[in-house]
PDB file of C-alpha atoms in Angstrom:
ATOM      1  CA  MET A   7      -0.215  -0.245   0.147  1.00 98.00           C
ATOM      2  CA  LEU A   8       1.236   3.376  -0.954  1.00 98.00           C
ATOM      3  CA  ILE A   9       0.197   6.392   1.324  1.00 98.00           C
ATOM      4  CA  ALA A  10       0.848   9.862  -0.290  1.00 98.00           C
ATOM      5  CA  GLN A  11       1.319  12.773   2.169  1.00 98.00           C
ATOM      6  CA  MET A  12       0.882  16.258   1.190  1.00 98.00           C
ATOM      7  CA  THR A  13       0.586  19.051   3.754  1.00 98.00           C
ATOM      8  CA  ASP A  14       0.626  22.865   4.434  1.00 98.00           C
ATOM      9  CA  ILE A  15      -0.645  23.893   1.068  1.00 98.00           C
ATOM     10  CA  HIS A  16      -2.003  27.446   2.541  1.00 98.00           C
ATOM     11  CA  ILE A  17      -4.703  27.953  -0.551  1.00 98.00           C
ATOM     12  CA  GLY A  18      -5.824  31.566  -0.190  1.00 97.00           C
ATOM     13  CA  PHE A  19      -2.620  33.354   1.318  1.00 95.00           C
ATOM     14  CA  ASP A  20      -2.800  35.626  -1.973  1.00 93.00           C
ATOM     15  CA  PRO A  21      -5.879  35.003  -3.171  1.00 90.00           C
ATOM     16  CA  ASP A  22      -5.829  38.017  -5.578  1.00 88.00           C
ATOM     17  CA  ALA A  23      -2.611  37.032  -7.071  1.00 88.00           C
ATOM     18  CA  LYS A  24      -2.377  37.409 -10.961  1.00 88.00           C
ATOM     19  CA  PRO A  25      -2.718  34.951 -12.808  1.00 89.00           C
ATOM     20  CA  GLU A  26      -3.046  32.635  -9.769  1.00 92.00           C
ATOM     21  CA  GLU A  27      -1.204  32.592  -6.433  1.00 95.00           C
ATOM     22  CA  LEU A  28       1.772  31.055  -5.667  1.00 96.00           C
ATOM     23  CA  ASN A  29       0.567  28.413  -3.278  1.00 97.00           C
ATOM     24  CA  ARG A  30      -2.054  27.195  -5.812  1.00 97.00           C
ATOM     25  CA  ILE A  31       0.641  26.538  -8.552  1.00 97.00           C
ATOM     26  CA  ARG A  32       2.718  24.767  -5.997  1.00 97.00           C
ATOM     27  CA  PHE A  33       0.059  22.547  -5.103  1.00 98.00           C
ATOM     28  CA  ARG A  34      -1.197  21.942  -8.645  1.00 97.00           C
ATOM     29  CA  ALA A  35       2.615  20.828  -9.229  1.00 97.00           C
ATOM     30  CA  VAL A  36       2.938  18.493  -6.272  1.00 98.00           C
ATOM     31  CA  LEU A  37      -0.316  17.095  -7.136  1.00 98.00           C
ATOM     32  CA  ASP A  38       0.343  16.280 -10.959  1.00 97.00           C
ATOM     33  CA  ARG A  39       3.659  14.512  -9.666  1.00 97.00           C
ATOM     34  CA  VAL A  40       2.027  12.478  -7.184  1.00 97.00           C
ATOM     35  CA  LEU A  41      -0.561  11.727  -9.306  1.00 96.00           C
ATOM     36  CA  ASN A  42       1.975  10.679 -12.149  1.00 96.00           C
ATOM     37  CA  LEU A  43       3.854   8.793  -9.902  1.00 96.00           C
ATOM     38  CA  PRO A  44       5.173   5.095 -11.664  1.00 96.00           C
ATOM     39  CA  THR A  45       2.712   3.444  -9.093  1.00 95.00           C
ATOM     40  CA  ALA A  46       0.024   5.535  -8.275  1.00 95.00           C
ATOM     41  CA  PRO A  47      -0.939   6.337  -4.359  1.00 98.00           C
ATOM     42  CA  ASP A  48      -3.895   4.182  -2.619  1.00 98.00           C
ATOM     43  CA  LEU A  49      -4.408   6.957  -0.122  1.00 98.00           C
ATOM     44  CA  LEU A  50      -3.732  10.482  -0.090  1.00 98.00           C
ATOM     45  CA  VAL A  51      -3.231  12.167   3.471  1.00 98.00           C
ATOM     46  CA  LEU A  52      -3.935  16.509   3.613  1.00 98.00           C
ATOM     47  CA  SER A  53      -2.134  16.530   7.061  1.00 98.00           C
ATOM     48  CA  GLY A  54      -3.603  20.300   7.866  1.00 97.00           C
ATOM     49  CA  ASP A  55      -3.146  24.048   6.699  1.00 98.00           C
ATOM     50  CA  LEU A  56      -5.026  23.029   3.341  1.00 98.00           C
ATOM     51  CA  THR A  57      -5.985  26.841   3.774  1.00 98.00           C
ATOM     52  CA  ASP A  58      -4.244  29.941   4.972  1.00 97.00           C
ATOM     53  CA  HIS A  59      -7.780  31.775   6.521  1.00 97.00           C
ATOM     54  CA  GLY A  60     -10.178  28.588   7.003  1.00 97.00           C
ATOM     55  CA  ASP A  61     -12.306  30.401   4.645  1.00 97.00           C
ATOM     56  CA  ALA A  62     -15.042  28.819   2.475  1.00 98.00           C
ATOM     57  CA  ASP A  63     -13.753  30.091  -0.658  1.00 97.00           C
ATOM     58  CA  SER A  64     -10.239  28.616   0.192  1.00 98.00           C
ATOM     59  CA  PHE A  65     -11.730  25.327   0.776  1.00 98.00           C
ATOM     60  CA  THR A  66     -13.591  25.330  -2.284  1.00 97.00           C
ATOM     61  CA  LYS A  67     -10.619  26.000  -4.570  1.00 96.00           C
ATOM     62  CA  THR A  68      -8.794  23.199  -2.863  1.00 98.00           C
ATOM     63  CA  ALA A  69     -11.678  20.879  -3.044  1.00 98.00           C
ATOM     64  CA  ALA A  70     -12.084  21.738  -6.750  1.00 97.00           C
ATOM     65  CA  ILE A  71      -8.348  21.142  -7.391  1.00 97.00           C
ATOM     66  CA  LEU A  72      -8.712  17.823  -5.631  1.00 97.00           C
ATOM     67  CA  ALA A  73     -11.516  16.585  -7.863  1.00 95.00           C
ATOM     68  CA  GLU A  74      -9.857  14.514 -10.055  1.00 86.00           C
ATOM     69  CA  CYS A  75      -7.850  13.029  -7.747  1.00 95.00           C
ATOM     70  CA  PRO A  76      -8.648   8.814  -8.198  1.00 96.00           C
ATOM     71  CA  CYS A  77      -8.022   7.678  -4.639  1.00 97.00           C
ATOM     72  CA  PRO A  78      -9.410   8.529  -1.505  1.00 98.00           C
ATOM     73  CA  LEU A  79      -8.425  11.608   0.594  1.00 98.00           C
ATOM     74  CA  LEU A  80      -7.847  11.649   4.295  1.00 98.00           C
ATOM     75  CA  PRO A  81      -7.859  15.501   5.132  1.00 98.00           C
ATOM     76  CA  LEU A  82      -6.775  16.864   8.733  1.00 98.00           C
ATOM     77  CA  VAL A  83      -7.259  19.996  10.311  1.00 98.00           C
ATOM     78  CA  GLY A  84      -4.682  22.568  10.928  1.00 98.00           C
ATOM     79  CA  ASN A  85      -4.266  25.546  12.623  1.00 98.00           C
ATOM     80  CA  HIS A  86      -4.974  27.959   9.734  1.00 98.00           C
ATOM     81  CA  ASP A  87      -8.316  25.834   8.959  1.00 98.00           C
ATOM     82  CA  THR A  88     -11.725  25.375  10.596  1.00 98.00           C
ATOM     83  CA  ARG A  89     -13.325  21.892  10.868  1.00 98.00           C
ATOM     84  CA  GLU A  90     -16.500  23.395   9.610  1.00 98.00           C
ATOM     85  CA  GLU A  91     -15.432  24.533   6.283  1.00 98.00           C
ATOM     86  CA  LEU A  92     -13.230  21.154   6.060  1.00 98.00           C
ATOM     87  CA  LEU A  93     -16.079  19.007   6.532  1.00 98.00           C
ATOM     88  CA  ARG A  94     -18.365  21.280   4.100  1.00 98.00           C
ATOM     89  CA  ALA A  95     -15.760  20.996   1.711  1.00 98.00           C
ATOM     90  CA  PHE A  96     -14.686  16.971   2.423  1.00 98.00           C
ATOM     91  CA  SER A  97     -18.087  15.581   3.343  1.00 96.00           C
ATOM     92  CA  GLU A  98     -16.800  11.964   3.578  1.00 95.00           C
ATOM     93  CA  THR A  99     -14.153  13.048   6.360  1.00 97.00           C
ATOM     94  CA  GLY A 100     -14.671  11.463   9.457  1.00 96.00           C
ATOM     95  CA  HIS A 101     -15.446  13.196  12.652  1.00 97.00           C
ATOM     96  CA  GLU A 102     -16.808  12.252  16.234  1.00 95.00           C
ATOM     97  CA  GLY A 103     -17.656  14.880  18.945  1.00 95.00           C
ATOM     98  CA  GLY A 104     -17.072  17.718  17.442  1.00 96.00           C
ATOM     99  CA  PHE A 105     -13.689  16.531  16.277  1.00 98.00           C
ATOM    100  CA  VAL A 106     -11.990  15.907  13.119  1.00 98.00           C
ATOM    101  CA  HIS A 107     -10.376  12.741  13.894  1.00 98.00           C
ATOM    102  CA  TYR A 108     -11.003   9.143  12.361  1.00 98.00           C
ATOM    103  CA  LEU A 109      -9.785   5.226  11.675  1.00 98.00           C
ATOM    104  CA  VAL A 110      -9.020   3.791   8.364  1.00 98.00           C
ATOM    105  CA  GLU A 111      -8.053   0.273   8.328  1.00 98.00           C
ATOM    106  CA  GLN A 112      -6.389  -1.200   5.040  1.00 96.00           C
ATOM    107  CA  ASP A 113      -3.991  -3.822   4.343  1.00 97.00           C
ATOM    108  CA  GLY A 114      -3.348  -5.150   8.001  1.00 96.00           C
ATOM    109  CA  LEU A 115      -2.846  -1.127   9.031  1.00 98.00           C
ATOM    110  CA  ARG A 116      -4.796   0.955  11.493  1.00 98.00           C
ATOM    111  CA  ILE A 117      -4.599   4.547  10.174  1.00 98.00           C
ATOM    112  CA  LEU A 118      -5.170   6.966  12.796  1.00 98.00           C
ATOM    113  CA  CYS A 119      -5.670  10.798  11.684  1.00 98.00           C
ATOM    114  CA  LEU A 120      -5.757  13.121  14.779  1.00 98.00           C
ATOM    115  CA  ASP A 121      -7.232  16.660  15.130  1.00 98.00           C
ATOM    116  CA  THR A 122      -4.555  18.633  16.961  1.00 98.00           C
ATOM    117  CA  PHE A 123      -6.637  22.397  16.292  1.00 98.00           C
ATOM    118  CA  GLU A 124      -7.475  24.500  18.861  1.00 97.00           C
ATOM    119  CA  PRO A 125      -9.552  28.050  17.313  1.00 96.00           C
ATOM    120  CA  GLY A 126      -7.146  31.220  17.907  1.00 94.00           C
ATOM    121  CA  ARG A 127      -3.908  28.969  18.688  1.00 95.00           C
ATOM    122  CA  HIS A 128      -1.122  28.465  16.402  1.00 96.00           C
ATOM    123  CA  GLY A 129       0.299  25.634  18.380  1.00 97.00           C
ATOM    124  CA  GLY A 130      -0.973  22.133  19.026  1.00 97.00           C
ATOM    125  CA  ALA A 131      -3.852  21.042  21.154  1.00 98.00           C
ATOM    126  CA  PHE A 132      -4.890  17.856  22.491  1.00 98.00           C
ATOM    127  CA  CYS A 133      -7.475  17.690  25.128  1.00 98.00           C
ATOM    128  CA  GLU A 134      -8.932  14.935  27.154  1.00 98.00           C
ATOM    129  CA  GLU A 135     -11.684  14.093  24.942  1.00 98.00           C
ATOM    130  CA  ARG A 136      -9.323  13.506  22.006  1.00 98.00           C
ATOM    131  CA  ALA A 137      -6.891  11.602  24.412  1.00 98.00           C
ATOM    132  CA  ARG A 138      -9.523   9.319  25.382  1.00 98.00           C
ATOM    133  CA  TRP A 139     -10.605   8.446  21.675  1.00 98.00           C
ATOM    134  CA  LEU A 140      -6.921   7.602  20.583  1.00 98.00           C
ATOM    135  CA  ARG A 141      -6.450   5.371  23.439  1.00 98.00           C
ATOM    136  CA  ALA A 142      -9.989   3.618  22.956  1.00 98.00           C
ATOM    137  CA  ARG A 143      -8.677   3.351  19.454  1.00 98.00           C
ATOM    138  CA  LEU A 144      -5.089   1.844  20.395  1.00 98.00           C
ATOM    139  CA  ASP A 145      -6.762  -0.489  22.963  1.00 97.00           C
ATOM    140  CA  GLU A 146      -9.447  -1.969  20.685  1.00 96.00           C
ATOM    141  CA  ALA A 147      -6.843  -3.708  18.695  1.00 95.00           C
ATOM    142  CA  PRO A 148      -3.617  -4.491  20.542  1.00 93.00           C
ATOM    143  CA  GLY A 149      -0.674  -5.302  18.798  1.00 92.00           C
ATOM    144  CA  THR A 150      -2.102  -4.443  15.478  1.00 97.00           C
ATOM    145  CA  PRO A 151       0.333  -1.791  13.507  1.00 98.00           C
ATOM    146  CA  VAL A 152      -0.684   1.699  13.893  1.00 98.00           C
ATOM    147  CA  LEU A 153       0.417   4.849  11.533  1.00 98.00           C
ATOM    148  CA  ILE A 154      -0.531   8.096  12.852  1.00 98.00           C
ATOM    149  CA  PHE A 155      -1.155  11.204  11.427  1.00 98.00           C
ATOM    150  CA  MET A 156      -1.348  15.076  13.058  1.00 98.00           C
ATOM    151  CA  HIS A 157      -0.886  18.160  12.342  1.00 98.00           C
ATOM    152  CA  HIS A 158       1.266  19.558  15.092  1.00 98.00           C
ATOM    153  CA  PRO A 159       4.525  17.741  15.659  1.00 98.00           C
ATOM    154  CA  PRO A 160       4.202  17.022  19.943  1.00 98.00           C
ATOM    155  CA  ILE A 161       8.418  17.768  19.594  1.00 98.00           C
ATOM    156  CA  VAL A 162      10.715  20.550  19.974  1.00 97.00           C
ATOM    157  CA  SER A 163      12.164  20.836  16.594  1.00 97.00           C
ATOM    158  CA  GLY A 164      14.894  23.924  17.423  1.00 97.00           C
ATOM    159  CA  ILE A 165      13.230  26.161  15.282  1.00 97.00           C
ATOM    160  CA  GLY A 166      12.373  28.485  17.796  1.00 95.00           C
ATOM    161  CA  TRP A 167       9.819  30.326  16.475  1.00 95.00           C
ATOM    162  CA  MET A 168       7.684  27.555  15.391  1.00 97.00           C
ATOM    163  CA  ASP A 169       8.346  25.188  18.429  1.00 96.00           C
ATOM    164  CA  PRO A 170       6.111  24.577  21.313  1.00 96.00           C
ATOM    165  CA  ALA A 171       7.579  24.508  24.858  1.00 94.00           C
ATOM    166  CA  PRO A 172       8.675  20.871  25.304  1.00 90.00           C
ATOM    167  CA  ASP A 173       6.402  20.584  28.536  1.00 91.00           C
ATOM    168  CA  GLU A 174       3.079  21.678  27.060  1.00 96.00           C
ATOM    169  CA  GLU A 175       0.449  20.160  28.422  1.00 97.00           C
ATOM    170  CA  TRP A 176      -1.054  18.938  25.275  1.00 98.00           C
ATOM    171  CA  ILE A 177       2.234  16.982  24.513  1.00 98.00           C
ATOM    172  CA  GLU A 178       2.240  15.265  27.858  1.00 97.00           C
ATOM    173  CA  ARG A 179      -1.540  14.281  27.350  1.00 98.00           C
ATOM    174  CA  PHE A 180      -0.495  13.068  23.960  1.00 98.00           C
ATOM    175  CA  GLY A 181       2.300  10.953  25.257  1.00 98.00           C
ATOM    176  CA  ALA A 182       0.344   9.411  28.118  1.00 98.00           C
ATOM    177  CA  ALA A 183      -2.716   8.412  25.262  1.00 98.00           C
ATOM    178  CA  ILE A 184       0.065   6.259  23.548  1.00 98.00           C
ATOM    179  CA  ALA A 185       1.850   4.751  26.798  1.00 98.00           C
ATOM    180  CA  GLY A 186       1.910   0.800  26.440  1.00 97.00           C
ATOM    181  CA  HIS A 187       1.593   1.023  22.576  1.00 97.00           C
ATOM    182  CA  GLU A 188       4.647   2.458  21.333  1.00 97.00           C
ATOM    183  CA  THR A 189       5.931  -0.985  19.997  1.00 96.00           C
ATOM    184  CA  HIS A 190       3.569  -1.289  17.462  1.00 96.00           C
ATOM    185  CA  ILE A 191       3.231   2.184  16.583  1.00 98.00           C
ATOM    186  CA  GLU A 192       4.710   2.278  13.246  1.00 98.00           C
ATOM    187  CA  ALA A 193       5.769   5.834  13.167  1.00 98.00           C
ATOM    188  CA  ILE A 194       3.890   9.334  13.246  1.00 98.00           C
ATOM    189  CA  HIS A 195       3.710  11.608  10.541  1.00 98.00           C
ATOM    190  CA  CYS A 196       3.064  15.209  10.849  1.00 98.00           C
ATOM    191  CA  GLY A 197       3.329  18.806   9.319  1.00 98.00           C
ATOM    192  CA  HIS A 198       3.185  22.272  10.542  1.00 98.00           C
ATOM    193  CA  LEU A 199       6.920  22.824  10.208  1.00 98.00           C
ATOM    194  CA  HIS A 200       7.250  23.613   6.566  1.00 98.00           C
ATOM    195  CA  ARG A 201      10.760  21.330   6.641  1.00 97.00           C
ATOM    196  CA  PRO A 202      11.617  17.795   6.569  1.00 97.00           C
ATOM    197  CA  ILE A 203      12.468  16.464  10.313  1.00 98.00           C
ATOM    198  CA  THR A 204      12.936  12.891  11.693  1.00 98.00           C
ATOM    199  CA  THR A 205      13.501  12.284  15.418  1.00 98.00           C
ATOM    200  CA  ARG A 206      11.429  10.137  18.134  1.00 98.00           C
ATOM    201  CA  PHE A 207       8.696  10.579  20.449  1.00 98.00           C
ATOM    202  CA  ARG A 208       8.554   8.552  23.521  1.00 97.00           C
ATOM    203  CA  GLY A 209      10.868   5.856  21.429  1.00 97.00           C
ATOM    204  CA  VAL A 210       8.206   5.969  17.845  1.00 98.00           C
ATOM    205  CA  PRO A 211      10.064   7.098  15.031  1.00 98.00           C
ATOM    206  CA  LEU A 212       8.514  10.546  14.231  1.00 98.00           C
ATOM    207  CA  SER A 213       8.956  12.800  10.851  1.00 98.00           C
ATOM    208  CA  VAL A 214       7.730  16.076   9.935  1.00 98.00           C
ATOM    209  CA  THR A 215       6.925  16.071   5.829  1.00 98.00           C
ATOM    210  CA  PRO A 216       7.799  19.431   4.187  1.00 98.00           C
ATOM    211  CA  SER A 217       5.421  21.880   2.917  1.00 98.00           C
ATOM    212  CA  VAL A 218       3.586  22.470  -0.597  1.00 98.00           C
ATOM    213  CA  ALA A 219       3.768  26.244   0.441  1.00 97.00           C
ATOM    214  CA  PRO A 220       6.886  27.813   0.837  1.00 97.00           C
ATOM    215  CA  LEU A 221       9.475  26.328   3.295  1.00 97.00           C
ATOM    216  CA  VAL A 222      10.500  27.832   6.679  1.00 96.00           C
ATOM    217  CA  ALA A 223      14.118  28.708   6.441  1.00 96.00           C
ATOM    218  CA  LEU A 224      16.449  26.347   8.637  1.00 97.00           C
ATOM    219  CA  ASP A 225      17.740  28.321  11.345  1.00 96.00           C
ATOM    220  CA  LEU A 226      18.729  27.204  14.652  1.00 96.00           C
ATOM    221  CA  ASN A 227      19.963  30.087  16.548  1.00 95.00           C
ATOM    222  CA  GLU A 228      17.613  31.671  19.338  1.00 94.00           C
ATOM    223  CA  ILE A 229      15.062  33.908  18.373  1.00 94.00           C
ATOM    224  CA  SER A 230      14.089  36.918  20.054  1.00 94.00           C
ATOM    225  CA  PRO A 231      10.119  38.401  20.165  1.00 93.00           C
ATOM    226  CA  ASP A 232      11.185  41.677  20.991  1.00 95.00           C
ATOM    227  CA  LYS A 233      14.341  42.251  18.702  1.00 94.00           C
ATOM    228  CA  ALA A 234      13.998  41.479  14.813  1.00 93.00           C
ATOM    229  CA  ASP A 235      17.218  40.457  13.549  1.00 94.00           C
ATOM    230  CA  ASN A 236      16.388  40.287   9.571  1.00 94.00           C
ATOM    231  CA  ARG A 237      16.644  36.741   9.567  1.00 92.00           C
ATOM    232  CA  ALA A 238      15.433  34.822   6.979  1.00 94.00           C
ATOM    233  CA  LEU A 239      11.948  33.273   7.794  1.00 96.00           C
ATOM    234  CA  ILE A 240      10.260  31.928   4.846  1.00 96.00           C
ATOM    235  CA  THR A 241      12.160  30.766   1.423  1.00 96.00           C
ATOM    236  CA  THR A 242      10.948  29.676  -2.078  1.00 93.00           C
ATOM    237  CA  GLU A 243      12.536  26.072  -1.399  1.00 96.00           C
ATOM    238  CA  PRO A 244      10.824  23.758  -3.913  1.00 96.00           C
ATOM    239  CA  PRO A 245       7.611  22.311  -2.536  1.00 98.00           C
ATOM    240  CA  SER A 246       7.543  18.453  -1.251  1.00 97.00           C
ATOM    241  CA  PHE A 247       5.610  15.735  -0.502  1.00 98.00           C
ATOM    242  CA  ALA A 248       6.064  11.865   1.296  1.00 98.00           C
ATOM    243  CA  LEU A 249       5.057   8.489  -0.139  1.00 98.00           C
ATOM    244  CA  HIS A 250       4.676   6.193   2.778  1.00 98.00           C
ATOM    245  CA  CYS A 251       5.371   2.397   1.826  1.00 98.00           C
ATOM    246  CA  TRP A 252       3.336  -0.461   3.836  1.00 98.00           C
ATOM    247  CA  ASP A 253       4.184  -3.948   2.604  1.00 97.00           C
ATOM    248  CA  GLY A 254       2.124  -5.533   5.450  1.00 96.00           C
ATOM    249  CA  ARG A 255       5.389  -5.540   7.783  1.00 95.00           C
ATOM    250  CA  ASN A 256       7.313  -2.725   7.477  1.00 96.00           C
ATOM    251  CA  LEU A 257       6.730   0.885   6.611  1.00 98.00           C
ATOM    252  CA  VAL A 258       9.354   3.208   4.635  1.00 98.00           C
ATOM    253  CA  THR A 259       8.897   6.576   3.579  1.00 98.00           C
ATOM    254  CA  HIS A 260      10.273   8.488   0.808  1.00 98.00           C
ATOM    255  CA  TYR A 261      10.449  12.219   0.530  1.00 98.00           C
ATOM    256  CA  GLU A 262      10.379  13.976  -2.943  1.00 97.00           C
ATOM    257  CA  THR A 263      10.724  17.765  -4.093  1.00 97.00           C
ATOM    258  CA  VAL A 264       8.997  18.804  -6.882  1.00 97.00           C
ATOM    259  CA  GLY A 265      10.607  20.949  -9.849  1.00 92.00           C
ATOM    260  CA  ASP A 266      12.094  20.365 -13.149  1.00 86.00           C
ATOM    261  CA  TRP A 267      15.044  18.237 -13.458  1.00 84.00           C
ATOM    262  CA  GLU A 268      16.742  15.723 -16.324  1.00 88.00           C
ATOM    263  CA  VAL A 269      17.017  11.881 -16.141  1.00 86.00           C
ATOM    264  CA  LEU A 270      20.389  11.115 -16.615  1.00 86.00           C
ATOM    265  CA  ALA A 271      20.070   7.465 -16.981  1.00 91.00           C
ATOM    266  CA  SER A 272      17.344   5.212 -18.061  1.00 89.00           C
ATOM    267  CA  TYR A 273      17.033   1.392 -17.783  1.00 92.00           C
ATOM    268  CA  GLY A 274      18.331  -0.042 -21.051  1.00 92.00           C
ATOM    269  CA  GLU A 275      19.546  -2.997 -22.448  1.00 94.00           C
ATOM    270  CA  HIS A 276      23.050  -1.349 -21.798  1.00 94.00           C
ATOM    271  CA  LEU A 277      22.474  -1.456 -17.937  1.00 91.00           C
ATOM    272  CA  LYS A 278      21.065  -4.863 -17.675  1.00 90.00           C
ATOM    273  CA  PRO A 279      24.390  -6.384 -16.097  1.00 92.00           C
ATOM    274  CA  MET A 280      24.609  -3.540 -13.586  1.00 92.00           C
ATOM    275  CA  ILE A 281      21.003  -4.635 -12.576  1.00 88.00           C
ATOM    276  CA  ARG A 282      21.607  -8.331 -12.376  1.00 91.00           C
ATOM    277  CA  GLU A 283      24.933  -7.987 -10.751  1.00 92.00           C
ATOM    278  CA  MET A 284      23.255  -5.998  -7.819  1.00 91.00           C
ATOM    279  CA  PHE A 285      20.264  -8.434  -7.654  1.00 90.00           C
ATOM    280  CA  SER A 286      22.812 -11.459  -7.361  1.00 92.00           C
ATOM    281  CA  GLU A 287      24.681  -9.835  -4.210  1.00 92.00           C
ATOM    282  CA  ARG A 288      20.970 -10.508  -2.606  1.00 90.00           C
ATOM    283  CA  ALA A 289      21.913 -14.337  -2.206  1.00 80.00           C
TER     284      ALA A 289
END
């Protein structure tokens, strides 16, 4: 099973740009690449911040671009979105108790899409009700492989202006909810930070998929909210996506940036000896 992940699209950041806003151009380019992969994905996860203001017009535009996508969509709510407009635009999205969280089961893998949104807050949130829902989903199938998607990473990345405090209550609550199930959580995949990042959370592999919208600059120096130092914050690095490959036992993730490049080698007759030699070494 192949699961494509796109995150932080931010449609509506500059809606009046001509001929089209940059984020929509980047979104179309990434979606075109995803839908024309050598092997088509089985699912497409949209892990939050689909829009920049959570408005109906931006969600309508986003849904229209995705209308031709042949595989099921798994949208998550991010801090720039609104639950109401997301559910209106993607009416088949799972939700329960006022939260956009749901379970998808396929090929022996339980995919848990979580809701870390709190209106009026940039950072993440994970209340007791959401923690109980997550714990119940983990408890009902102990030992079954799980893959978690959530918008906000419950980690400190070193990019100070984007990070939570390390001891925020929502992070502790999320950690308590997965306690005892760490060995069968294959990975946690997030968005929000607009950069490729890998680490671990409570022993579980955790990765951040880089954004479709412009990326956050890589600067790990401390930042002061009271002193502007003219550092770069946002860059025009190419948009990206992730492709998660599940073979029934193992999960492997690939990341690709989207842009123009040339093919330097193709698999023709002249390269068969090299390929055969590489296969022979597996014996």
